[in-house]
Short mmCIF file of C-alpha atoms in Angstrom, two decimals:
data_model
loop_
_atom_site.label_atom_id
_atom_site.label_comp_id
_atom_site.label_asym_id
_atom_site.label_seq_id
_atom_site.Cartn_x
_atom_site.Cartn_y
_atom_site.Cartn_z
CA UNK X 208 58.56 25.39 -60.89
CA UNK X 209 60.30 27.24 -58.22
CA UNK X 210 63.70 26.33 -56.51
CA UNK X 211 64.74 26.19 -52.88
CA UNK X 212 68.04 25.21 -52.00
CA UNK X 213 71.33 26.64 -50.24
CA UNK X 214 71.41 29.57 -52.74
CA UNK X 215 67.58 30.23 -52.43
CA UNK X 216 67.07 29.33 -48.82
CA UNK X 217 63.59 30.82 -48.87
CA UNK X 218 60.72 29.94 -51.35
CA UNK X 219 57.94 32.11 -52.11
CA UNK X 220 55.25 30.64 -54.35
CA UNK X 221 51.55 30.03 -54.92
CA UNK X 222 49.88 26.36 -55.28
CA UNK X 223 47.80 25.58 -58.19
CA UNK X 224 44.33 26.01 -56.05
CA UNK X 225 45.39 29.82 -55.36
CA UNK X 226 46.91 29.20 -51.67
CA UNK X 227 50.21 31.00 -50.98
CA UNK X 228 53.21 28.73 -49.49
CA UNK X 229 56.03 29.82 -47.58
CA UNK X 230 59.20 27.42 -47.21
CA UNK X 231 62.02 27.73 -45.21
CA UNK X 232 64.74 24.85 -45.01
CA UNK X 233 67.76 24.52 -42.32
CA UNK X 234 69.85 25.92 -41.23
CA UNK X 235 67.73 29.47 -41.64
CA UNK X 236 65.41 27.12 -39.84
CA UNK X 237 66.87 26.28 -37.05
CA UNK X 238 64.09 23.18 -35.70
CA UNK X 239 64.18 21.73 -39.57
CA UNK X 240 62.29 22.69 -42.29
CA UNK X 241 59.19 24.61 -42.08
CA UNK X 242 56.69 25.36 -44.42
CA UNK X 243 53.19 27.22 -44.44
CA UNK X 244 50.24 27.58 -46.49
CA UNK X 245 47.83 30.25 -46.52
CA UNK X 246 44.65 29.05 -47.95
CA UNK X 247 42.05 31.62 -49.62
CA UNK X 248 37.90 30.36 -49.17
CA UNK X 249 36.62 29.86 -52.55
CA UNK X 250 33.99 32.49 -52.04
CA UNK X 251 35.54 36.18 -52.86
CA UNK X 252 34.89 38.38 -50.49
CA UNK X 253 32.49 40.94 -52.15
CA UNK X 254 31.49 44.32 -50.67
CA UNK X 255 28.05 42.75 -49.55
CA UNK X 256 30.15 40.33 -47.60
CA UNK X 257 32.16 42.60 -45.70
CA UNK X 258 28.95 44.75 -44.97
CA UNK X 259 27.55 41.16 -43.51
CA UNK X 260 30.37 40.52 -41.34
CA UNK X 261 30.55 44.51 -40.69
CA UNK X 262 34.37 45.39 -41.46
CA UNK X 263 32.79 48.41 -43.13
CA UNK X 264 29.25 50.36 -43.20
CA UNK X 265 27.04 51.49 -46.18
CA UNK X 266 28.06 55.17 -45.86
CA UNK X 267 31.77 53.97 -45.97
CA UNK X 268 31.33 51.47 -49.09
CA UNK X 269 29.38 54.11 -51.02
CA UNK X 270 32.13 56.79 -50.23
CA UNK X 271 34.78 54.14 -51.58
CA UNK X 272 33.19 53.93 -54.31
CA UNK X 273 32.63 57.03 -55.28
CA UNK X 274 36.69 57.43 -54.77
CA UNK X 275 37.35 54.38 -56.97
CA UNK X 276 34.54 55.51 -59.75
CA UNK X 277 35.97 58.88 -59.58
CA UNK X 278 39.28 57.37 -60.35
CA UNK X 279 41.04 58.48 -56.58
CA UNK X 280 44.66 56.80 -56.30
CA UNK X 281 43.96 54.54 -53.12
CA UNK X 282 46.54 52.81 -50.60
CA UNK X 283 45.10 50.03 -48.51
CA UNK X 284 47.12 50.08 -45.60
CA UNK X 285 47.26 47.57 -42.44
CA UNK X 286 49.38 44.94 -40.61
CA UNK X 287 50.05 40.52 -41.58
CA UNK X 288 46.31 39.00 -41.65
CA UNK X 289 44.74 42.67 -41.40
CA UNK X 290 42.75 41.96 -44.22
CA UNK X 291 44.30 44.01 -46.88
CA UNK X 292 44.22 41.98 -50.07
CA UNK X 293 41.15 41.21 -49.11
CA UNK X 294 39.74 44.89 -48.87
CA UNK X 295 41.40 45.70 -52.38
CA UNK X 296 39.51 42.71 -53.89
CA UNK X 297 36.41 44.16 -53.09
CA UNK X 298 37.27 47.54 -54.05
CA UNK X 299 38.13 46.46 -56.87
CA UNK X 300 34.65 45.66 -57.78
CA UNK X 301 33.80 49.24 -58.13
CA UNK X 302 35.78 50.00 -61.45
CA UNK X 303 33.58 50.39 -64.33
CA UNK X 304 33.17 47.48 -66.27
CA UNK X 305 34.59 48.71 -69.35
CA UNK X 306 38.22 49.92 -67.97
CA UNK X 307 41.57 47.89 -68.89
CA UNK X 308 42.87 46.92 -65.59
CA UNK X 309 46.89 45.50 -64.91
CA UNK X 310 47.53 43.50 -61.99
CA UNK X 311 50.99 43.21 -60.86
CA UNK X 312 52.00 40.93 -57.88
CA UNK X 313 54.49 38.87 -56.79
CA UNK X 314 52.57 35.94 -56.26
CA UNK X 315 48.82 36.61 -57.54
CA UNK X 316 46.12 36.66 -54.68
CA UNK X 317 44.07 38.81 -56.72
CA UNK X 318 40.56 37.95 -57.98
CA UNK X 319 39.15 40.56 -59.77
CA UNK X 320 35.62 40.48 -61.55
CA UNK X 321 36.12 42.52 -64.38
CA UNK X 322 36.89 41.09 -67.78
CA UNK X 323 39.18 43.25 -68.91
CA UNK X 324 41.85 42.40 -66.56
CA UNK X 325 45.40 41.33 -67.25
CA UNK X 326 47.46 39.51 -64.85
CA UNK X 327 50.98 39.16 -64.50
CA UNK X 328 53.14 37.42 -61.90
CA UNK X 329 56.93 38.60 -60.81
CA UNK X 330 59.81 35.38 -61.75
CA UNK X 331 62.47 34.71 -59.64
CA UNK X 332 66.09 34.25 -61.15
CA UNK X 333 67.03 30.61 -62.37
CA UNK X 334 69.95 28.87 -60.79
CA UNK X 335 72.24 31.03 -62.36
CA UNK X 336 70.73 33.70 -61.29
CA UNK X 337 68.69 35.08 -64.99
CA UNK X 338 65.72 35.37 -66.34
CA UNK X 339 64.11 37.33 -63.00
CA UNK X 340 61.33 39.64 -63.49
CA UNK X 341 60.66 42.01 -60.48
CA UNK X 342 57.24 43.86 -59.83
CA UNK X 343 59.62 47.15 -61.12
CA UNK X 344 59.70 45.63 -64.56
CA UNK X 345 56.39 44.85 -64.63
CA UNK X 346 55.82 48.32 -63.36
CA UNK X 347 57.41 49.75 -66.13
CA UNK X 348 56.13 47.36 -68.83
CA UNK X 349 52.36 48.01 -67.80
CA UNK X 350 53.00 51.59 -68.85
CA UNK X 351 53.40 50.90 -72.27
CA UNK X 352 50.00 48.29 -72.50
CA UNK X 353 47.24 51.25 -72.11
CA UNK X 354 46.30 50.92 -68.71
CA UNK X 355 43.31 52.59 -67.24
CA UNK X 356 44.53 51.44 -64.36
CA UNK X 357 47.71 49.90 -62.15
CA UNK X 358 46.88 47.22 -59.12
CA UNK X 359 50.31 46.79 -57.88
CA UNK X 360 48.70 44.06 -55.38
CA UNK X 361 52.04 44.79 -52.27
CA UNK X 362 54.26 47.68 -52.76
CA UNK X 363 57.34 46.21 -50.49
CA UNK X 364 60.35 47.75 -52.34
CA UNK X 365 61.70 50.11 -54.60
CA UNK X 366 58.58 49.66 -57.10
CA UNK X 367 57.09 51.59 -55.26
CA UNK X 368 58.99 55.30 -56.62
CA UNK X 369 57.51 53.89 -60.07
CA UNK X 370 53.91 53.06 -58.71
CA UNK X 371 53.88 57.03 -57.35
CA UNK X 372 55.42 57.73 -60.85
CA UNK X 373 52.62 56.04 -62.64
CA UNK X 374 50.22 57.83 -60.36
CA UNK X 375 51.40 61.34 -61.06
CA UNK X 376 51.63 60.63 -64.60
CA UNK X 377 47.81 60.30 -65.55
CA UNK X 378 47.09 56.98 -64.29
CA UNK X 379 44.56 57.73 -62.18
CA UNK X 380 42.26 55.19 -59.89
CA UNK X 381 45.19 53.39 -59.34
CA UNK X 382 45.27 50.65 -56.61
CA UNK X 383 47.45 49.10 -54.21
CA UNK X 384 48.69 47.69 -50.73
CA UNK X 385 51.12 48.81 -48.14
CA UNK X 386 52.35 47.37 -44.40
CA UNK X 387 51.50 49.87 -41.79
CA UNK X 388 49.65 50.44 -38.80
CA UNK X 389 48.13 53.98 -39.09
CA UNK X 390 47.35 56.38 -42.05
CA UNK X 391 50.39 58.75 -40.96
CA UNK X 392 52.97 55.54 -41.06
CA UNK X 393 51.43 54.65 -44.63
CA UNK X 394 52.61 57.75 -46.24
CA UNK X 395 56.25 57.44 -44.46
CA UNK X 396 56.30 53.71 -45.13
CA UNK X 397 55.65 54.44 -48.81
CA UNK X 398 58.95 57.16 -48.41
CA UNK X 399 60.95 53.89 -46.67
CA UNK X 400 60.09 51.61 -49.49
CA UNK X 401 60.92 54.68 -52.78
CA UNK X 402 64.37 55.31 -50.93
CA UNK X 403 64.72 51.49 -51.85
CA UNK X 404 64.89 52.33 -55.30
CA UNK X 405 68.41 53.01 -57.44
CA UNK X 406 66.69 56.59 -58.03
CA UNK X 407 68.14 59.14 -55.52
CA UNK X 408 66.24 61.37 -55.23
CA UNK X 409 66.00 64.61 -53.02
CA UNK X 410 64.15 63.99 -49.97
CA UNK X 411 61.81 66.91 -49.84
CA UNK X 412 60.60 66.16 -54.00
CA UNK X 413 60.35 62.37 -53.04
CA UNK X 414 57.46 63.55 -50.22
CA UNK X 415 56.07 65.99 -52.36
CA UNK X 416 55.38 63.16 -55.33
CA UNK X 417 54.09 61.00 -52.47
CA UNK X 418 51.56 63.47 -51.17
CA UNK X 419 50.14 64.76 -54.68
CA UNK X 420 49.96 60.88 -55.85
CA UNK X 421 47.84 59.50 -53.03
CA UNK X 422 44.70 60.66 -52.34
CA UNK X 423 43.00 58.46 -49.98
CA UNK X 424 44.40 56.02 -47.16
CA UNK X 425 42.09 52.89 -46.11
CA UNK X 426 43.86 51.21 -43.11
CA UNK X 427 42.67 48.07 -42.00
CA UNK X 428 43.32 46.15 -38.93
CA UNK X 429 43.17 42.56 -37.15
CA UNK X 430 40.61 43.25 -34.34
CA UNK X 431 41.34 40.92 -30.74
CA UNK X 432 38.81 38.92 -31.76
CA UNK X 433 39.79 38.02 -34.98
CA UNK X 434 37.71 40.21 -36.87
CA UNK X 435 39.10 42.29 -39.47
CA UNK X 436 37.51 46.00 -40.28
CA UNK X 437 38.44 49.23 -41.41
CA UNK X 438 39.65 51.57 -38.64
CA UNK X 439 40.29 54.58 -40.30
CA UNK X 440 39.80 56.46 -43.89
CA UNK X 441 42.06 59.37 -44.57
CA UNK X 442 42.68 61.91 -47.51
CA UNK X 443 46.05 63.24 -48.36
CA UNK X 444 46.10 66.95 -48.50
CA UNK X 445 49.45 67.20 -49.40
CA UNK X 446 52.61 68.68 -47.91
CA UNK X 447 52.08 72.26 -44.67
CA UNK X 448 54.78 74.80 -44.48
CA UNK X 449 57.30 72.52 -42.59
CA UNK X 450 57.35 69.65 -45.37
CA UNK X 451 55.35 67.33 -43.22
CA UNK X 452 52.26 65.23 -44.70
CA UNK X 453 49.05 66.22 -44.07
CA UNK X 454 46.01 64.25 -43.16
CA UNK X 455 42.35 65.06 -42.60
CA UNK X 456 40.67 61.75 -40.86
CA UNK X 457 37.08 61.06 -43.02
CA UNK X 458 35.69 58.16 -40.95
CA UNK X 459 37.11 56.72 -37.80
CA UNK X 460 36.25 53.04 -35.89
CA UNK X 461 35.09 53.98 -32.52
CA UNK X 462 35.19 51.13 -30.19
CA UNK X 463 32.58 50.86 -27.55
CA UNK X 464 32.99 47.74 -25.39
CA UNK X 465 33.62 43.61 -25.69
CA UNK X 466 31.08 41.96 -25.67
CA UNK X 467 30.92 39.24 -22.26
CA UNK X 468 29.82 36.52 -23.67
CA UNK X 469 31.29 36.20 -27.26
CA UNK X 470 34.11 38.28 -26.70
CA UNK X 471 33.33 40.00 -29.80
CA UNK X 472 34.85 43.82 -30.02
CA UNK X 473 32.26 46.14 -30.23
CA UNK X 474 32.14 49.46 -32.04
CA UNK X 475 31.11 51.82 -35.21
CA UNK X 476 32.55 53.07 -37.81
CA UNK X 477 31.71 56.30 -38.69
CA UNK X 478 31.92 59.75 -40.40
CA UNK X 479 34.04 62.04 -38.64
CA UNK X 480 32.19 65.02 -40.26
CA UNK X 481 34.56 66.63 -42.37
CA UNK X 482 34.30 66.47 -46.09
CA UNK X 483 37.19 65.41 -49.02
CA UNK X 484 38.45 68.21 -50.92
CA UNK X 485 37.07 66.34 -53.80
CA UNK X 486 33.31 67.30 -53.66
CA UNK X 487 33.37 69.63 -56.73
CA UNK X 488 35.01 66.65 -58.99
CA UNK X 489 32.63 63.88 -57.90
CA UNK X 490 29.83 65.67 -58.26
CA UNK X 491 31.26 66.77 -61.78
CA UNK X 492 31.76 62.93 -62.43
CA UNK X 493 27.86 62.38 -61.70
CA UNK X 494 28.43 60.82 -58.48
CA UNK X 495 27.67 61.73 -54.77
CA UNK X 496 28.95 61.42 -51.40
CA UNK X 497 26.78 59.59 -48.71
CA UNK X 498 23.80 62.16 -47.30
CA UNK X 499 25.61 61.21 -43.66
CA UNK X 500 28.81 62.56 -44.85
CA UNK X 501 27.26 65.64 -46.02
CA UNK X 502 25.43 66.27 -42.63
#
Protein backbone atom coordinates (compact mmCIF):
# COMPACT_ATOMS: atom_id res chain seq x y z
CA UNK A 1 0.00 0.00 0.00
CA UNK A 2 2.93 2.21 -0.25
CA UNK A 3 3.97 4.48 -3.27
CA UNK A 4 7.26 4.98 -5.03
CA UNK A 5 7.49 7.21 -7.80
CA UNK A 6 9.30 10.60 -8.90
CA UNK A 7 7.83 12.40 -5.84
CA UNK A 8 8.67 9.46 -3.42
CA UNK A 9 11.86 8.25 -5.00
CA UNK A 10 12.59 6.06 -1.99
CA UNK A 11 10.24 3.37 -0.45
CA UNK A 12 10.43 2.19 2.96
CA UNK A 13 8.11 -0.66 3.87
CA UNK A 14 7.72 -4.07 5.48
CA UNK A 15 6.40 -7.36 3.52
CA UNK A 16 3.60 -9.28 4.88
CA UNK A 17 6.07 -12.20 6.36
CA UNK A 18 7.80 -9.39 8.63
CA UNK A 19 10.96 -8.74 6.21
CA UNK A 20 11.88 -5.05 5.72
CA UNK A 21 12.31 -3.81 1.89
CA UNK A 22 14.20 -1.01 0.72
CA UNK A 23 13.52 0.42 -2.95
CA UNK A 24 15.25 2.80 -4.78
CA UNK A 25 14.29 3.61 -8.55
CA UNK A 26 16.47 5.78 -11.21
CA UNK A 27 17.74 8.19 -11.50
CA UNK A 28 18.64 8.26 -7.45
CA UNK A 29 19.83 4.91 -8.68
CA UNK A 30 22.09 5.48 -10.97
CA UNK A 31 22.65 1.39 -12.43
CA UNK A 32 18.54 1.05 -12.44
CA UNK A 33 16.43 0.17 -9.85
CA UNK A 34 17.50 -1.49 -6.77
CA UNK A 35 15.75 -3.03 -4.16
CA UNK A 36 16.63 -5.04 -0.86
CA UNK A 37 15.07 -7.19 1.58
CA UNK A 38 16.08 -7.85 4.97
CA UNK A 39 14.65 -11.06 6.10
CA UNK A 40 14.10 -11.80 10.02
CA UNK A 41 14.51 -16.02 11.01
CA UNK A 42 11.28 -17.08 12.32
CA UNK A 43 12.81 -18.00 15.63
CA UNK A 44 13.03 -14.69 18.02
CA UNK A 45 16.01 -14.32 19.38
CA UNK A 46 15.45 -14.89 23.18
CA UNK A 47 17.99 -14.11 25.93
CA UNK A 48 18.88 -17.96 26.11
CA UNK A 49 19.79 -17.59 22.49
CA UNK A 50 22.11 -14.87 22.68
CA UNK A 51 23.75 -16.55 25.82
CA UNK A 52 24.15 -19.73 23.23
CA UNK A 53 25.75 -17.85 20.59
CA UNK A 54 27.58 -15.68 23.47
CA UNK A 55 26.77 -11.91 22.45
CA UNK A 56 26.27 -11.55 26.19
CA UNK A 57 27.13 -13.54 29.60
CA UNK A 58 24.86 -14.58 32.56
CA UNK A 59 26.21 -11.84 34.87
CA UNK A 60 25.39 -9.29 32.03
CA UNK A 61 21.71 -10.69 31.23
CA UNK A 62 20.87 -10.82 34.95
CA UNK A 63 22.19 -7.15 35.42
CA UNK A 64 19.86 -6.16 32.35
CA UNK A 65 17.35 -7.38 33.85
CA UNK A 66 17.44 -6.16 36.92
CA UNK A 67 17.67 -2.55 34.98
CA UNK A 68 14.59 -3.37 32.88
CA UNK A 69 12.56 -4.94 36.09
CA UNK A 70 13.64 -2.00 37.99
CA UNK A 71 12.14 0.11 35.32
CA UNK A 72 15.89 1.85 34.13
CA UNK A 73 15.31 4.05 30.83
CA UNK A 74 17.69 2.00 28.40
CA UNK A 75 19.30 3.08 24.91
CA UNK A 76 20.55 0.24 22.78
CA UNK A 77 23.14 1.73 20.88
CA UNK A 78 25.34 0.27 17.82
CA UNK A 79 26.07 0.56 14.06
CA UNK A 80 23.73 -1.07 10.48
CA UNK A 81 23.53 -5.04 11.23
CA UNK A 82 25.04 -4.50 14.89
CA UNK A 83 22.33 -6.31 16.23
CA UNK A 84 20.32 -3.70 17.89
CA UNK A 85 16.67 -4.55 17.30
CA UNK A 86 17.63 -7.64 17.98
CA UNK A 87 19.12 -6.95 21.56
CA UNK A 88 15.89 -4.81 22.44
CA UNK A 89 13.71 -7.85 21.50
CA UNK A 90 15.19 -9.80 24.01
CA UNK A 91 15.25 -7.24 26.56
CA UNK A 92 12.17 -6.82 26.13
CA UNK A 93 11.38 -10.12 27.57
CA UNK A 94 12.23 -8.96 30.97
CA UNK A 95 9.15 -6.59 31.59
CA UNK A 96 6.74 -8.02 33.93
CA UNK A 97 4.04 -9.70 32.42
CA UNK A 98 1.37 -7.59 33.62
CA UNK A 99 2.72 -4.00 32.28
CA UNK A 100 0.92 -2.11 29.22
CA UNK A 101 3.62 -1.79 26.74
CA UNK A 102 3.46 0.83 23.32
CA UNK A 103 5.55 0.09 20.49
CA UNK A 104 6.22 2.78 18.12
CA UNK A 105 8.25 2.20 14.86
CA UNK A 106 8.41 3.16 11.59
CA UNK A 107 8.18 -0.03 10.08
CA UNK A 108 7.52 -2.76 12.95
CA UNK A 109 10.49 -5.29 13.50
CA UNK A 110 9.41 -5.74 16.90
CA UNK A 111 8.27 -9.07 18.42
CA UNK A 112 7.52 -8.76 21.80
CA UNK A 113 6.13 -11.64 24.10
CA UNK A 114 4.03 -9.92 26.35
CA UNK A 115 0.30 -9.71 25.86
CA UNK A 116 -0.32 -6.55 26.76
CA UNK A 117 1.41 -4.92 23.97
CA UNK A 118 0.09 -2.39 21.50
CA UNK A 119 1.62 -1.79 18.23
CA UNK A 120 1.52 0.99 16.02
CA UNK A 121 3.25 1.70 12.71
CA UNK A 122 4.30 5.45 11.36
CA UNK A 123 2.15 6.31 7.60
CA UNK A 124 3.70 8.05 5.03
CA UNK A 125 1.79 11.03 3.26
CA UNK A 126 -0.57 10.05 0.24
CA UNK A 127 0.12 11.49 -3.15
CA UNK A 128 -0.90 14.70 -2.12
CA UNK A 129 1.07 14.70 0.47
CA UNK A 130 -1.82 14.00 3.76
CA UNK A 131 -2.74 11.74 5.96
CA UNK A 132 1.17 11.10 7.31
CA UNK A 133 1.68 9.97 10.74
CA UNK A 134 5.32 10.36 12.05
CA UNK A 135 6.82 8.36 15.09
CA UNK A 136 6.39 12.20 16.89
CA UNK A 137 2.67 11.77 16.70
CA UNK A 138 2.66 8.56 17.81
CA UNK A 139 4.98 9.76 20.48
CA UNK A 140 2.65 12.09 21.66
CA UNK A 141 -0.52 10.00 21.25
CA UNK A 142 1.00 7.04 23.40
CA UNK A 143 1.05 9.53 26.25
CA UNK A 144 -2.44 9.81 26.55
CA UNK A 145 -3.15 5.58 26.30
CA UNK A 146 -1.62 4.73 29.97
CA UNK A 147 1.59 3.47 29.13
CA UNK A 148 3.77 1.67 31.56
CA UNK A 149 6.03 1.86 29.11
CA UNK A 150 7.36 3.57 25.56
CA UNK A 151 9.47 1.21 22.91
CA UNK A 152 10.20 3.80 20.41
CA UNK A 153 11.87 0.81 18.29
CA UNK A 154 14.74 3.76 16.18
CA UNK A 155 14.96 7.19 17.49
CA UNK A 156 16.38 8.85 14.02
CA UNK A 157 14.83 12.36 14.27
CA UNK A 158 13.30 14.93 16.15
CA UNK A 159 11.07 12.26 18.19
CA UNK A 160 13.55 11.83 19.92
CA UNK A 161 13.23 15.49 22.32
CA UNK A 162 9.66 13.80 23.03
CA UNK A 163 11.03 10.19 23.81
CA UNK A 164 13.54 12.10 26.56
CA UNK A 165 10.30 14.08 27.42
CA UNK A 166 8.34 10.97 28.07
CA UNK A 167 11.27 9.66 30.03
CA UNK A 168 11.58 12.54 32.44
CA UNK A 169 7.99 12.67 32.85
CA UNK A 170 7.34 9.34 34.85
CA UNK A 171 7.57 6.89 32.19
CA UNK A 172 10.03 4.95 33.45
CA UNK A 173 11.62 1.48 31.89
CA UNK A 174 11.32 2.99 28.77
CA UNK A 175 13.06 1.41 25.70
CA UNK A 176 14.65 2.25 22.60
CA UNK A 177 17.39 2.27 19.75
CA UNK A 178 19.97 4.70 18.58
CA UNK A 179 22.96 4.67 15.64
CA UNK A 180 26.28 5.02 17.27
CA UNK A 181 29.46 3.48 17.75
CA UNK A 182 30.41 4.04 21.45
CA UNK A 183 28.42 4.88 24.68
CA UNK A 184 29.91 8.60 24.67
CA UNK A 185 28.58 9.14 20.80
CA UNK A 186 25.07 7.68 21.99
CA UNK A 187 24.39 10.43 24.36
CA UNK A 188 25.66 13.21 21.67
CA UNK A 189 23.86 11.38 18.88
CA UNK A 190 20.66 11.52 20.94
CA UNK A 191 21.58 15.71 21.28
CA UNK A 192 22.03 15.57 17.10
CA UNK A 193 18.74 13.90 16.60
CA UNK A 194 16.50 16.48 19.64
CA UNK A 195 18.13 19.58 17.78
CA UNK A 196 16.04 17.97 14.84
CA UNK A 197 13.02 18.85 16.49
CA UNK A 198 10.88 22.39 15.87
CA UNK A 199 11.59 22.83 19.80
CA UNK A 200 14.62 25.17 20.31
CA UNK A 201 15.76 24.68 22.99
CA UNK A 202 18.88 25.97 25.01
CA UNK A 203 21.74 23.80 24.53
CA UNK A 204 22.97 23.32 28.02
CA UNK A 205 18.92 22.25 29.34
CA UNK A 206 18.68 20.00 26.14
CA UNK A 207 21.98 17.90 27.71
CA UNK A 208 20.83 18.17 31.04
CA UNK A 209 17.21 16.38 30.06
CA UNK A 210 19.36 13.91 28.12
CA UNK A 211 21.59 12.93 30.99
CA UNK A 212 18.80 12.69 33.84
CA UNK A 213 16.50 10.63 31.21
CA UNK A 214 18.95 7.87 30.32
CA UNK A 215 20.24 5.74 32.66
CA UNK A 216 21.95 2.94 31.05
CA UNK A 217 23.74 2.62 27.50
CA UNK A 218 23.98 -1.06 25.88
CA UNK A 219 26.14 -0.67 22.69
CA UNK A 220 26.34 -3.41 20.45
CA UNK A 221 28.58 -4.12 17.64
CA UNK A 222 29.18 -6.26 14.30
CA UNK A 223 32.29 -8.32 15.31
CA UNK A 224 34.91 -9.22 11.95
CA UNK A 225 33.55 -12.32 11.98
CA UNK A 226 30.14 -11.67 11.75
CA UNK A 227 29.22 -12.15 15.17
CA UNK A 228 27.27 -9.66 16.91
CA UNK A 229 27.80 -9.03 20.94
CA UNK A 230 27.64 -6.46 23.39
CA UNK A 231 30.87 -4.46 23.77
CA UNK A 232 30.16 -2.21 26.36
CA UNK A 233 27.39 -1.34 29.22
CA UNK A 234 27.44 2.15 30.59
CA UNK A 235 25.39 4.25 33.20
CA UNK A 236 24.68 7.87 32.78
CA UNK A 237 25.69 9.85 35.76
CA UNK A 238 24.61 12.91 34.51
CA UNK A 239 26.19 16.23 33.60
CA UNK A 240 30.41 17.36 35.72
CA UNK A 241 31.12 20.95 36.30
CA UNK A 242 31.98 21.76 32.59
CA UNK A 243 28.45 20.55 31.13
CA UNK A 244 29.96 17.46 29.65
CA UNK A 245 28.20 13.87 30.03
CA UNK A 246 29.39 11.59 32.28
CA UNK A 247 29.92 7.91 32.00
CA UNK A 248 31.03 5.17 34.37
CA UNK A 249 31.81 1.87 32.06
CA UNK A 250 29.88 -1.36 34.03
CA UNK A 251 31.08 -4.22 31.80
CA UNK A 252 33.49 -4.03 28.93
CA UNK A 253 34.23 -6.83 25.85
CA UNK A 254 37.82 -7.62 26.16
CA UNK A 255 39.14 -9.22 23.10
CA UNK A 256 41.79 -11.81 23.42
CA UNK A 257 42.84 -13.26 20.05
CA UNK A 258 41.22 -14.83 16.52
CA UNK A 259 40.96 -17.86 16.51
CA UNK A 260 43.37 -19.69 13.36
CA UNK A 261 41.30 -21.91 12.20
CA UNK A 262 37.67 -20.52 12.30
CA UNK A 263 38.58 -17.09 12.33
CA UNK A 264 36.25 -16.60 15.06
CA UNK A 265 37.08 -13.30 17.40
CA UNK A 266 37.83 -14.28 20.65
CA UNK A 267 37.15 -12.51 23.92
CA UNK A 268 34.97 -11.90 27.32
CA UNK A 269 32.77 -9.80 28.38
CA UNK A 270 33.00 -8.76 31.66
CA UNK A 271 32.43 -6.65 34.84
CA UNK A 272 34.61 -3.81 35.02
CA UNK A 273 34.17 -3.71 38.86
CA UNK A 274 32.45 -0.67 39.58
CA UNK A 275 28.90 -0.66 40.73
CA UNK A 276 25.54 1.51 39.30
CA UNK A 277 24.48 4.20 41.47
CA UNK A 278 21.30 2.31 41.59
CA UNK A 279 22.09 -0.41 44.25
CA UNK A 280 19.89 1.11 47.03
CA UNK A 281 16.68 1.16 44.51
CA UNK A 282 17.07 -2.39 43.19
CA UNK A 283 17.54 -3.82 46.18
CA UNK A 284 14.42 -1.72 47.41
CA UNK A 285 12.57 -3.24 44.29
CA UNK A 286 13.45 -6.90 45.64
CA UNK A 287 15.96 -7.50 43.10
CA UNK A 288 19.83 -7.99 43.07
CA UNK A 289 22.80 -7.36 41.12
CA UNK A 290 24.98 -10.39 39.94
CA UNK A 291 27.39 -11.71 43.10
CA UNK A 292 30.37 -10.99 40.28
CA UNK A 293 29.37 -7.46 40.07
CA UNK A 294 29.35 -7.08 43.68
CA UNK A 295 32.92 -8.61 44.09
Amino acid sequence: GRLVDAERPILDARLPDGSRVGVMPPPAARAGACMSIRRFPKERLTVDRLLAIGALTPTCASFLSACVVGKRNVVVAGGTGSGKTSMLNALSSFVPEGERILVLEDSSELQLQQEHTVYMESIPPDARGRGAVTIRDLLRASLRMRPDRIVVGECRGGEALDLIQAMTSGHGGSLSTVHATYPHDTLHRLETLCLMSDVELPLSAMRAQIASAVNVIVQTSRMNDGSRKITHVAECLGLDEGGHYRLEMLFEWKQSGVDAKSGRVLGTLHPTGNLPTFVEEVAGAGLSLPPEMMR
